[in-house]
Amino acid sequence: MKITAARVIVCSPGRNFVTLKIETDQGLTGLGDATLNGRELAVASYLTDHVVPCLIGRDAHRIEDTWHYLYRGAYWRRGPVTMSAIAAVDTALWDLKAKAAGMPLYQLLGGASRERVLVYCHANGRDIEHTVDEVLRHRELGYEAIRAQSGVPGLDKVYGVVDPDKGDQPYEPADADLPSEHAWSTEKYLRHAPRLFDAVRRAVGDDVHLLHDAHHRLTPIEAARLARDLEPFRLFWLEDATPAENPDAFRLLRQHSTTPIAVGEVFNTLWDCKGLIEQQLVDYIRATVVHAGGITHLRRIADLAAIHQVRTGCHGATDLSPVCMGAALHFDLWVPNFGIQEHMPHTAETDAVFPHAYRFERGYMHPGDVPGHGVEIDEALAAKYPYRRAYLPVNRQQHDGTLWHW
Ligand code: CS2
Ligand code: MG
């Protein structure tokens, strides 16, 4: 099966998505997600200008060889742009191989290890009361695992907190002309977070998994304090408590708390994960298909994690396209050391552009059983939503304006 053409499709049905479509001489096509939120066109150019010419004429079945050709062959390895581009090719090739075999992708990985995939949703509110209502509303929808984030008294805008009354989109509007700036105070946040989880746990009872994302904003000792203060509420995980570049920071966190720790949505390769996994400094690894080199590389990360009793918890925010979600769900159904999968529903516009076989049912998802990863693109519809420059916000310290982690 020879690759005859490959194209990058950029569209913005509410937010930007970059999709690679590979065509073959057998008439089969494969799709891969290449979306890197806020830096979308860098990956589109990497693919169109540098990768696509090398794909034409290659054997689409040689997934492993193509991966190494793009990783080692480029000399400039790793990094989010490179690894998202490689992921798109890899995902499209797995899609093609599974279509050629007439099987859903999870069958090629080794078959299903479970009947369905546990997912967690986002419940967020402007204050504690609103967040509790959102948690209870998601519980009604059947979610057994719920991430709770809330506005913080004294802070105008907080990441992950959407106020539908203000017309907020999840995370950031796709038409933001320049990054919006938020004010941050660690002191206010650290006072507030334990109060939030006290209220949520009381309202929802013991039988729900609760999760929280600190979004890299704390120093190691602040992260340790938060993890310890949250212990009575028995979190499923505390995510990105402190920036992940330095594994030693996680040692300090570990020494102070038994709250399970998740990290890795910004990781791109095994090398980012290696120290944290081997030293058992984290419990869940959040790398996912699009930003960590595709199915081929994510599988290697998961295998290393398995021997250290670290489980997977793939990133699944709405800036990852349905193509990534579909591929991730096949991976999740197979991977032996599965933990949980993040799930934020896409908008109706996005779902219409990317028809898919995966489905949600009362807190669980399934990738479906059509050959391939089960996600397609309606190109005519996609063309109606042209790219719009969009940025993630930035954070500054409230007291003096110093730029801080977002
Ligand atoms: C977040 C993400 O889902 C999460 O856990 O941290 O929404 C993240 O901020 C975005 O995906 C960044 O693009
Ligand atoms: Mg996160």
Short mmCIF file of C-alpha atoms and ligand atoms in Angstrom, two decimals:
data_model
loop_
_atom_site.label_atom_id
_atom_site.label_comp_id
_atom_site.label_asym_id
_atom_site.label_seq_id
_atom_site.Cartn_x
_atom_site.Cartn_y
_atom_site.Cartn_z
CA MET A 1 0.00 0.00 0.00
CA LYS A 2 1.84 3.06 -1.28
CA ILE A 3 1.28 6.62 -0.08
CA THR A 4 0.21 8.69 -3.08
CA ALA A 5 -0.66 12.01 -1.44
CA ALA A 6 -0.80 13.72 1.94
CA ARG A 7 -2.48 16.99 2.85
CA VAL A 8 -2.85 19.22 5.88
CA ILE A 9 -6.35 20.51 6.58
CA VAL A 10 -6.64 23.46 8.98
CA CYS A 11 -10.12 24.37 10.17
CA SER A 12 -11.75 26.23 13.03
CA PRO A 13 -15.23 24.95 13.90
CA GLY A 14 -15.18 26.93 17.19
CA ARG A 15 -11.46 26.40 17.71
CA ASN A 16 -8.51 25.50 15.51
CA PHE A 17 -7.69 21.96 14.45
CA VAL A 18 -4.87 20.70 12.22
CA THR A 19 -5.49 17.36 10.51
CA LEU A 20 -3.22 15.31 8.27
CA LYS A 21 -4.90 13.19 5.60
CA ILE A 22 -2.85 10.48 3.89
CA GLU A 23 -4.05 8.87 0.64
CA THR A 24 -2.90 5.55 -0.81
CA ASP A 25 -2.92 3.65 -4.07
CA GLN A 26 -5.45 1.22 -2.52
CA GLY A 27 -8.01 4.00 -2.28
CA LEU A 28 -7.83 4.00 1.53
CA THR A 29 -7.23 7.23 3.47
CA GLY A 30 -5.92 7.72 7.00
CA LEU A 31 -6.26 10.69 9.38
CA GLY A 32 -3.98 12.03 12.10
CA ASP A 33 -4.43 14.97 14.51
CA ALA A 34 -1.60 17.55 14.54
CA THR A 35 -3.19 20.26 16.68
CA LEU A 36 -0.87 22.25 18.97
CA ASN A 37 -3.06 24.81 20.73
CA GLY A 38 -2.00 28.40 20.00
CA ARG A 39 0.85 27.33 17.68
CA GLU A 40 -1.19 25.45 15.07
CA LEU A 41 0.41 26.79 11.90
CA ALA A 42 3.93 25.85 13.03
CA VAL A 43 2.97 22.16 12.91
CA ALA A 44 1.02 22.64 9.66
CA SER A 45 4.15 24.10 8.04
CA TYR A 46 6.41 21.40 9.53
CA LEU A 47 4.20 18.81 7.89
CA THR A 48 3.50 20.49 4.56
CA ASP A 49 6.94 21.94 3.93
CA HIS A 50 9.17 19.23 5.38
CA VAL A 51 7.39 15.92 6.06
CA VAL A 52 4.81 15.43 3.29
CA PRO A 53 7.38 15.36 0.45
CA CYS A 54 9.18 12.48 2.24
CA LEU A 55 5.98 10.44 2.56
CA ILE A 56 5.05 10.17 -1.10
CA GLY A 57 5.84 6.71 -2.49
CA ARG A 58 6.53 5.15 0.94
CA ASP A 59 4.90 1.89 2.02
CA ALA A 60 2.07 2.91 4.34
CA HIS A 61 2.42 -0.37 6.27
CA ARG A 62 5.94 0.50 7.50
CA ILE A 63 4.78 2.48 10.54
CA GLU A 64 7.81 1.77 12.72
CA ASP A 65 10.32 2.59 10.01
CA THR A 66 8.50 5.83 9.13
CA TRP A 67 8.46 6.87 12.79
CA HIS A 68 12.24 6.46 13.09
CA TYR A 69 12.79 8.06 9.70
CA LEU A 70 11.01 11.19 10.92
CA TYR A 71 12.47 11.14 14.46
CA ARG A 72 16.11 10.15 13.94
CA GLY A 73 16.30 11.25 10.35
CA ALA A 74 15.50 14.89 11.13
CA TYR A 75 18.45 15.11 13.57
CA TRP A 76 16.49 17.89 15.43
CA ARG A 77 14.48 15.59 17.63
CA ARG A 78 11.82 16.00 20.36
CA GLY A 79 9.80 19.14 21.11
CA PRO A 80 6.05 19.73 20.74
CA VAL A 81 6.09 20.85 17.08
CA THR A 82 8.19 17.92 15.84
CA MET A 83 6.41 15.33 17.95
CA SER A 84 2.90 16.56 17.01
CA ALA A 85 3.88 16.31 13.32
CA ILE A 86 5.27 12.79 13.80
CA ALA A 87 2.13 11.87 15.78
CA ALA A 88 -0.11 12.96 12.91
CA VAL A 89 1.74 10.73 10.44
CA ASP A 90 1.84 7.83 12.88
CA THR A 91 -1.88 8.07 13.73
CA ALA A 92 -2.84 8.26 10.04
CA LEU A 93 -0.70 5.18 9.29
CA TRP A 94 -2.27 3.17 12.15
CA ASP A 95 -5.68 4.24 10.83
CA LEU A 96 -4.70 2.98 7.37
CA LYS A 97 -3.27 -0.30 8.59
CA ALA A 98 -6.39 -1.03 10.62
CA LYS A 99 -8.64 -0.12 7.68
CA ALA A 100 -6.58 -2.40 5.41
CA ALA A 101 -6.96 -5.21 7.97
CA GLY A 102 -10.69 -4.52 8.28
CA MET A 103 -10.33 -4.18 12.06
CA PRO A 104 -10.79 -1.51 14.69
CA LEU A 105 -7.37 -0.14 15.69
CA TYR A 106 -7.48 -1.59 19.22
CA GLN A 107 -7.45 -5.10 17.71
CA LEU A 108 -4.05 -4.44 16.09
CA LEU A 109 -2.62 -3.24 19.42
CA GLY A 110 -3.47 -6.54 21.08
CA GLY A 111 -7.22 -6.41 21.54
CA ALA A 112 -9.44 -5.02 24.28
CA SER A 113 -8.22 -5.29 27.87
CA ARG A 114 -11.53 -3.94 29.16
CA GLU A 115 -15.13 -3.50 28.06
CA ARG A 116 -15.21 0.29 28.21
CA VAL A 117 -13.08 3.30 29.02
CA LEU A 118 -13.56 5.23 32.29
CA VAL A 119 -13.54 8.98 31.61
CA TYR A 120 -13.51 12.07 33.79
CA CYS A 121 -15.32 15.28 33.02
CA HIS A 122 -14.81 18.92 33.98
CA ALA A 123 -17.06 20.60 36.53
CA ASN A 124 -16.19 24.20 37.15
CA GLY A 125 -17.97 27.15 38.64
CA ARG A 126 -17.55 30.80 39.48
CA ASP A 127 -17.55 29.99 43.23
CA ILE A 128 -17.83 26.97 45.53
CA GLU A 129 -21.63 26.81 45.39
CA HIS A 130 -21.69 26.94 41.60
CA THR A 131 -18.95 24.30 41.37
CA VAL A 132 -20.84 21.97 43.71
CA ASP A 133 -23.92 22.36 41.49
CA GLU A 134 -21.82 21.54 38.42
CA VAL A 135 -20.35 18.43 40.10
CA LEU A 136 -23.85 17.22 40.97
CA ARG A 137 -25.08 17.96 37.44
CA HIS A 138 -22.25 15.88 35.93
CA ARG A 139 -22.95 13.10 38.42
CA GLU A 140 -26.50 13.01 37.06
CA LEU A 141 -25.06 12.54 33.57
CA GLY A 142 -23.43 9.36 34.88
CA TYR A 143 -19.81 10.47 35.32
CA GLU A 144 -18.01 8.47 38.01
CA ALA A 145 -14.93 10.72 37.93
CA ILE A 146 -15.19 14.51 38.04
CA ARG A 147 -12.53 17.22 37.94
CA ALA A 148 -13.53 20.23 40.04
CA GLN A 149 -12.15 23.75 39.46
CA SER A 150 -13.55 26.95 40.88
CA GLY A 151 -13.15 30.70 40.72
CA VAL A 152 -11.03 32.03 43.60
CA PRO A 153 -12.25 34.95 45.74
CA GLY A 154 -10.19 38.03 44.87
CA LEU A 155 -9.12 36.75 41.42
CA ASP A 156 -11.01 37.97 38.41
CA LYS A 157 -10.43 35.01 36.06
CA VAL A 158 -8.99 31.56 36.72
CA TYR A 159 -7.88 28.95 34.20
CA GLY A 160 -10.36 26.18 33.56
CA VAL A 161 -13.22 28.13 35.07
CA VAL A 162 -15.84 28.92 32.51
CA ASP A 163 -18.78 31.18 33.21
CA PRO A 164 -21.49 30.35 30.67
CA ASP A 165 -23.41 33.43 31.93
CA LYS A 166 -20.58 35.54 30.49
CA GLY A 167 -20.65 33.55 27.22
CA ASP A 168 -17.27 31.93 27.97
CA GLN A 169 -16.02 29.18 25.65
CA PRO A 170 -14.12 26.32 27.28
CA TYR A 171 -10.67 27.81 28.06
CA GLU A 172 -10.37 30.63 25.54
CA PRO A 173 -12.28 32.09 22.63
CA ALA A 174 -10.93 30.98 19.27
CA ASP A 175 -11.01 34.56 18.04
CA ALA A 176 -8.79 36.05 20.74
CA ASP A 177 -6.62 38.44 18.78
CA LEU A 178 -3.82 38.48 21.34
CA PRO A 179 -3.32 36.49 24.55
CA SER A 180 -5.59 37.70 27.35
CA GLU A 181 -3.86 38.39 30.68
CA HIS A 182 -5.06 37.07 34.02
CA ALA A 183 -3.95 38.01 37.54
CA TRP A 184 -2.79 35.20 39.83
CA SER A 185 -2.30 34.82 43.58
CA THR A 186 -0.98 31.53 44.98
CA GLU A 187 -1.89 32.58 48.53
CA LYS A 188 -5.55 33.10 47.62
CA TYR A 189 -5.68 29.85 45.66
CA LEU A 190 -4.07 27.76 48.41
CA ARG A 191 -6.56 29.07 50.96
CA HIS A 192 -9.49 28.35 48.67
CA ALA A 193 -8.79 24.89 47.16
CA PRO A 194 -9.22 22.82 50.38
CA ARG A 195 -12.51 24.66 51.12
CA LEU A 196 -13.73 23.78 47.64
CA PHE A 197 -13.00 20.07 48.06
CA ASP A 198 -14.47 20.00 51.54
CA ALA A 199 -17.76 21.31 50.10
CA VAL A 200 -17.66 19.07 47.00
CA ARG A 201 -16.90 15.88 48.94
CA ARG A 202 -19.70 16.59 51.44
CA ALA A 203 -22.18 17.19 48.61
CA VAL A 204 -21.27 14.27 46.37
CA GLY A 205 -20.36 11.57 48.90
CA ASP A 206 -17.55 9.02 48.83
CA ASP A 207 -18.41 7.04 45.70
CA VAL A 208 -17.17 9.51 43.11
CA HIS A 209 -13.57 10.03 41.99
CA LEU A 210 -12.57 13.68 42.39
CA LEU A 211 -9.68 15.23 40.46
CA HIS A 212 -8.03 18.65 40.43
CA ASP A 213 -5.59 20.47 38.11
CA ALA A 214 -3.15 23.04 39.57
CA HIS A 215 -1.79 23.81 36.09
CA HIS A 216 1.92 24.06 36.98
CA ARG A 217 1.42 27.15 39.13
CA LEU A 218 2.93 26.13 42.45
CA THR A 219 6.49 25.87 43.72
CA PRO A 220 7.44 22.41 45.02
CA ILE A 221 6.81 23.28 48.66
CA GLU A 222 3.49 24.97 47.82
CA ALA A 223 2.51 21.90 45.81
CA ALA A 224 3.40 19.71 48.80
CA ARG A 225 1.20 21.85 51.06
CA LEU A 226 -1.76 21.63 48.68
CA ALA A 227 -1.38 17.86 48.24
CA ARG A 228 -1.32 17.45 52.03
CA ASP A 229 -4.25 19.81 52.64
CA LEU A 230 -6.32 17.84 50.10
CA GLU A 231 -5.59 14.43 51.66
CA PRO A 232 -8.81 14.26 53.74
CA PHE A 233 -10.86 14.51 50.51
CA ARG A 234 -9.19 11.44 48.93
CA LEU A 235 -8.53 12.75 45.42
CA PHE A 236 -8.14 10.37 42.47
CA TRP A 237 -5.31 12.69 41.45
CA LEU A 238 -3.77 16.12 41.78
CA GLU A 239 -2.55 17.18 38.34
CA ASP A 240 0.42 19.38 37.38
CA ALA A 241 0.97 20.52 40.94
CA THR A 242 4.36 22.03 40.05
CA PRO A 243 6.19 22.57 36.73
CA ALA A 244 7.25 19.24 35.31
CA GLU A 245 10.67 20.12 33.92
CA ASN A 246 12.44 19.18 37.12
CA PRO A 247 11.79 15.65 38.49
CA ASP A 248 13.39 16.56 41.84
CA ALA A 249 10.49 18.90 42.56
CA PHE A 250 8.23 15.85 42.59
CA ARG A 251 10.44 14.10 45.12
CA LEU A 252 9.76 16.89 47.58
CA LEU A 253 6.03 16.65 46.87
CA ARG A 254 6.08 12.87 47.39
CA GLN A 255 7.88 13.15 50.70
CA HIS A 256 5.02 15.19 52.11
CA SER A 257 1.85 13.61 50.80
CA THR A 258 0.00 10.47 49.76
CA THR A 259 -2.30 12.34 47.35
CA PRO A 260 -1.86 10.58 43.95
CA ILE A 261 0.00 12.72 41.43
CA ALA A 262 -0.62 13.11 37.68
CA VAL A 263 1.64 14.87 35.21
CA GLY A 264 2.61 14.98 31.56
CA GLU A 265 0.06 16.67 29.28
CA VAL A 266 2.91 18.86 28.01
CA PHE A 267 5.34 15.93 27.63
CA ASN A 268 6.38 14.94 24.11
CA THR A 269 8.61 11.91 24.52
CA LEU A 270 9.61 9.05 26.76
CA TRP A 271 12.59 11.13 27.78
CA ASP A 272 10.35 13.71 29.47
CA CYS A 273 8.63 10.93 31.45
CA LYS A 274 11.54 8.62 32.18
CA GLY A 275 12.88 9.98 35.48
CA LEU A 276 9.47 10.60 37.02
CA ILE A 277 8.28 7.11 36.11
CA GLU A 278 11.44 5.18 37.02
CA GLN A 279 11.66 6.86 40.41
CA GLN A 280 7.94 6.36 40.97
CA LEU A 281 7.44 10.04 41.67
CA VAL A 282 4.07 10.14 39.88
CA ASP A 283 1.06 7.83 39.71
CA TYR A 284 -0.51 8.78 36.37
CA ILE A 285 1.13 9.85 33.12
CA ARG A 286 -0.93 12.24 30.97
CA ALA A 287 0.93 12.13 27.66
CA THR A 288 -1.44 11.55 24.76
CA VAL A 289 -1.42 10.53 21.11
CA VAL A 290 -1.07 13.92 19.42
CA HIS A 291 1.63 15.56 21.55
CA ALA A 292 3.70 12.47 22.32
CA GLY A 293 4.60 11.03 18.93
CA GLY A 294 1.49 9.01 18.12
CA ILE A 295 0.39 5.50 19.05
CA THR A 296 3.85 4.07 18.36
CA HIS A 297 5.59 6.26 20.92
CA LEU A 298 2.80 6.47 23.50
CA ARG A 299 2.84 2.70 23.67
CA ARG A 300 6.52 2.82 24.68
CA ILE A 301 5.77 5.35 27.41
CA ALA A 302 2.94 3.15 28.72
CA ASP A 303 5.15 0.06 28.76
CA LEU A 304 7.81 1.82 30.84
CA ALA A 305 5.08 3.14 33.14
CA ALA A 306 3.60 -0.35 33.57
CA ILE A 307 6.70 -1.85 35.13
CA HIS A 308 6.74 0.96 37.70
CA GLN A 309 3.02 0.73 38.50
CA VAL A 310 2.28 4.07 36.90
CA ARG A 311 -1.01 4.19 35.02
CA THR A 312 -2.16 6.19 32.01
CA GLY A 313 -4.46 9.23 32.12
CA CYS A 314 -4.47 10.66 28.61
CA HIS A 315 -4.99 14.38 28.14
CA GLY A 316 -8.33 14.94 26.39
CA ALA A 317 -9.19 18.64 26.44
CA THR A 318 -11.17 20.15 23.54
CA ASP A 319 -8.07 21.54 21.84
CA LEU A 320 -7.21 17.93 20.93
CA SER A 321 -9.33 17.07 17.91
CA PRO A 322 -11.84 14.21 17.67
CA VAL A 323 -9.16 12.39 15.61
CA CYS A 324 -6.89 12.36 18.68
CA MET A 325 -9.83 11.36 20.90
CA GLY A 326 -10.71 8.43 18.65
CA ALA A 327 -7.11 7.18 18.53
CA ALA A 328 -6.72 7.67 22.29
CA LEU A 329 -9.85 5.61 23.01
CA HIS A 330 -8.46 2.66 21.00
CA PHE A 331 -5.22 2.98 22.96
CA ASP A 332 -7.18 3.17 26.25
CA LEU A 333 -9.26 0.08 25.48
CA TRP A 334 -6.05 -1.89 24.92
CA VAL A 335 -3.40 -0.49 27.28
CA PRO A 336 -2.95 -2.90 30.21
CA ASN A 337 -2.03 -0.17 32.74
CA PHE A 338 -4.96 2.10 31.92
CA GLY A 339 -5.97 4.61 34.58
CA ILE A 340 -8.52 7.05 33.19
CA GLN A 341 -9.20 9.20 30.11
CA GLU A 342 -10.04 12.93 30.17
CA HIS A 343 -13.26 13.80 28.35
CA MET A 344 -14.48 17.26 27.41
CA PRO A 345 -17.26 17.07 24.83
CA HIS A 346 -16.55 18.96 21.59
CA THR A 347 -19.05 21.47 20.23
CA ALA A 348 -21.76 20.32 17.81
CA GLU A 349 -19.90 22.17 15.00
CA THR A 350 -16.69 20.22 15.71
CA ASP A 351 -18.55 16.90 15.93
CA ALA A 352 -20.19 17.61 12.55
CA VAL A 353 -16.81 18.31 10.89
CA PHE A 354 -15.34 15.11 12.39
CA PRO A 355 -17.95 12.29 12.18
CA HIS A 356 -16.84 9.54 14.57
CA ALA A 357 -17.61 6.04 15.76
CA TYR A 358 -16.73 6.64 19.43
CA ARG A 359 -19.55 7.04 21.91
CA PHE A 360 -20.21 8.15 25.49
CA GLU A 361 -22.49 6.30 27.83
CA ARG A 362 -22.93 7.15 31.51
CA GLY A 363 -19.36 7.93 32.50
CA TYR A 364 -17.65 5.57 30.04
CA MET A 365 -16.60 5.72 26.40
CA HIS A 366 -15.98 3.18 23.67
CA PRO A 367 -14.02 3.74 20.44
CA GLY A 368 -16.51 1.81 18.30
CA ASP A 369 -15.80 -1.13 16.01
CA VAL A 370 -15.46 0.31 12.53
CA PRO A 371 -12.13 -0.43 10.77
CA GLY A 372 -9.42 2.14 11.62
CA HIS A 373 -9.69 4.62 14.47
CA GLY A 374 -13.22 5.47 13.43
CA VAL A 375 -12.89 9.25 12.89
CA GLU A 376 -13.31 10.95 9.50
CA ILE A 377 -13.35 14.55 8.29
CA ASP A 378 -16.05 16.29 6.25
CA GLU A 379 -13.73 18.45 4.16
CA ALA A 380 -16.49 20.52 2.54
CA LEU A 381 -17.83 21.44 5.96
CA ALA A 382 -14.32 22.02 7.34
CA ALA A 383 -13.70 24.55 4.53
CA LYS A 384 -16.53 26.67 5.90
CA TYR A 385 -14.54 27.26 9.10
CA PRO A 386 -11.23 28.92 8.11
CA TYR A 387 -8.32 29.25 10.55
CA ARG A 388 -8.50 32.09 13.05
CA ARG A 389 -5.46 33.11 15.05
CA ALA A 390 -6.01 32.19 18.70
CA TYR A 391 -3.90 32.13 21.83
CA LEU A 392 -3.88 30.61 25.27
CA PRO A 393 -3.99 33.27 28.00
CA VAL A 394 -1.01 34.34 30.12
CA ASN A 395 -0.86 34.88 33.88
CA ARG A 396 0.78 37.63 35.91
CA GLN A 397 1.28 37.87 39.66
CA GLN A 398 -1.54 39.97 41.03
CA HIS A 399 0.63 42.01 43.41
CA ASP A 400 3.35 43.18 40.99
CA GLY A 401 2.65 41.97 37.45
CA THR A 402 5.48 39.42 37.20
CA LEU A 403 4.78 36.90 34.45
CA TRP A 404 3.75 33.58 36.00
CA HIS A 405 2.91 30.04 34.86
CA TRP A 406 -0.35 29.78 33.05
C1 CS2 B 1 -5.79 21.26 30.79
C2 CS2 B 1 -5.77 21.57 29.34
O1 CS2 B 1 -7.25 19.49 30.26
C3 CS2 B 1 -6.37 19.88 31.01
O2 CS2 B 1 -5.97 19.23 31.94
O3 CS2 B 1 -4.64 21.43 31.49
O4 CS2 B 1 -6.98 22.13 29.07
C4 CS2 B 1 -4.73 22.52 28.80
O5 CS2 B 1 -4.72 23.73 29.46
C5 CS2 B 1 -5.00 22.76 27.35
O6 CS2 B 1 -5.21 21.56 26.70
C6 CS2 B 1 -3.86 23.54 26.73
O7 CS2 B 1 -3.96 23.54 25.37
MG MG B 2 -4.23 19.83 32.77
#
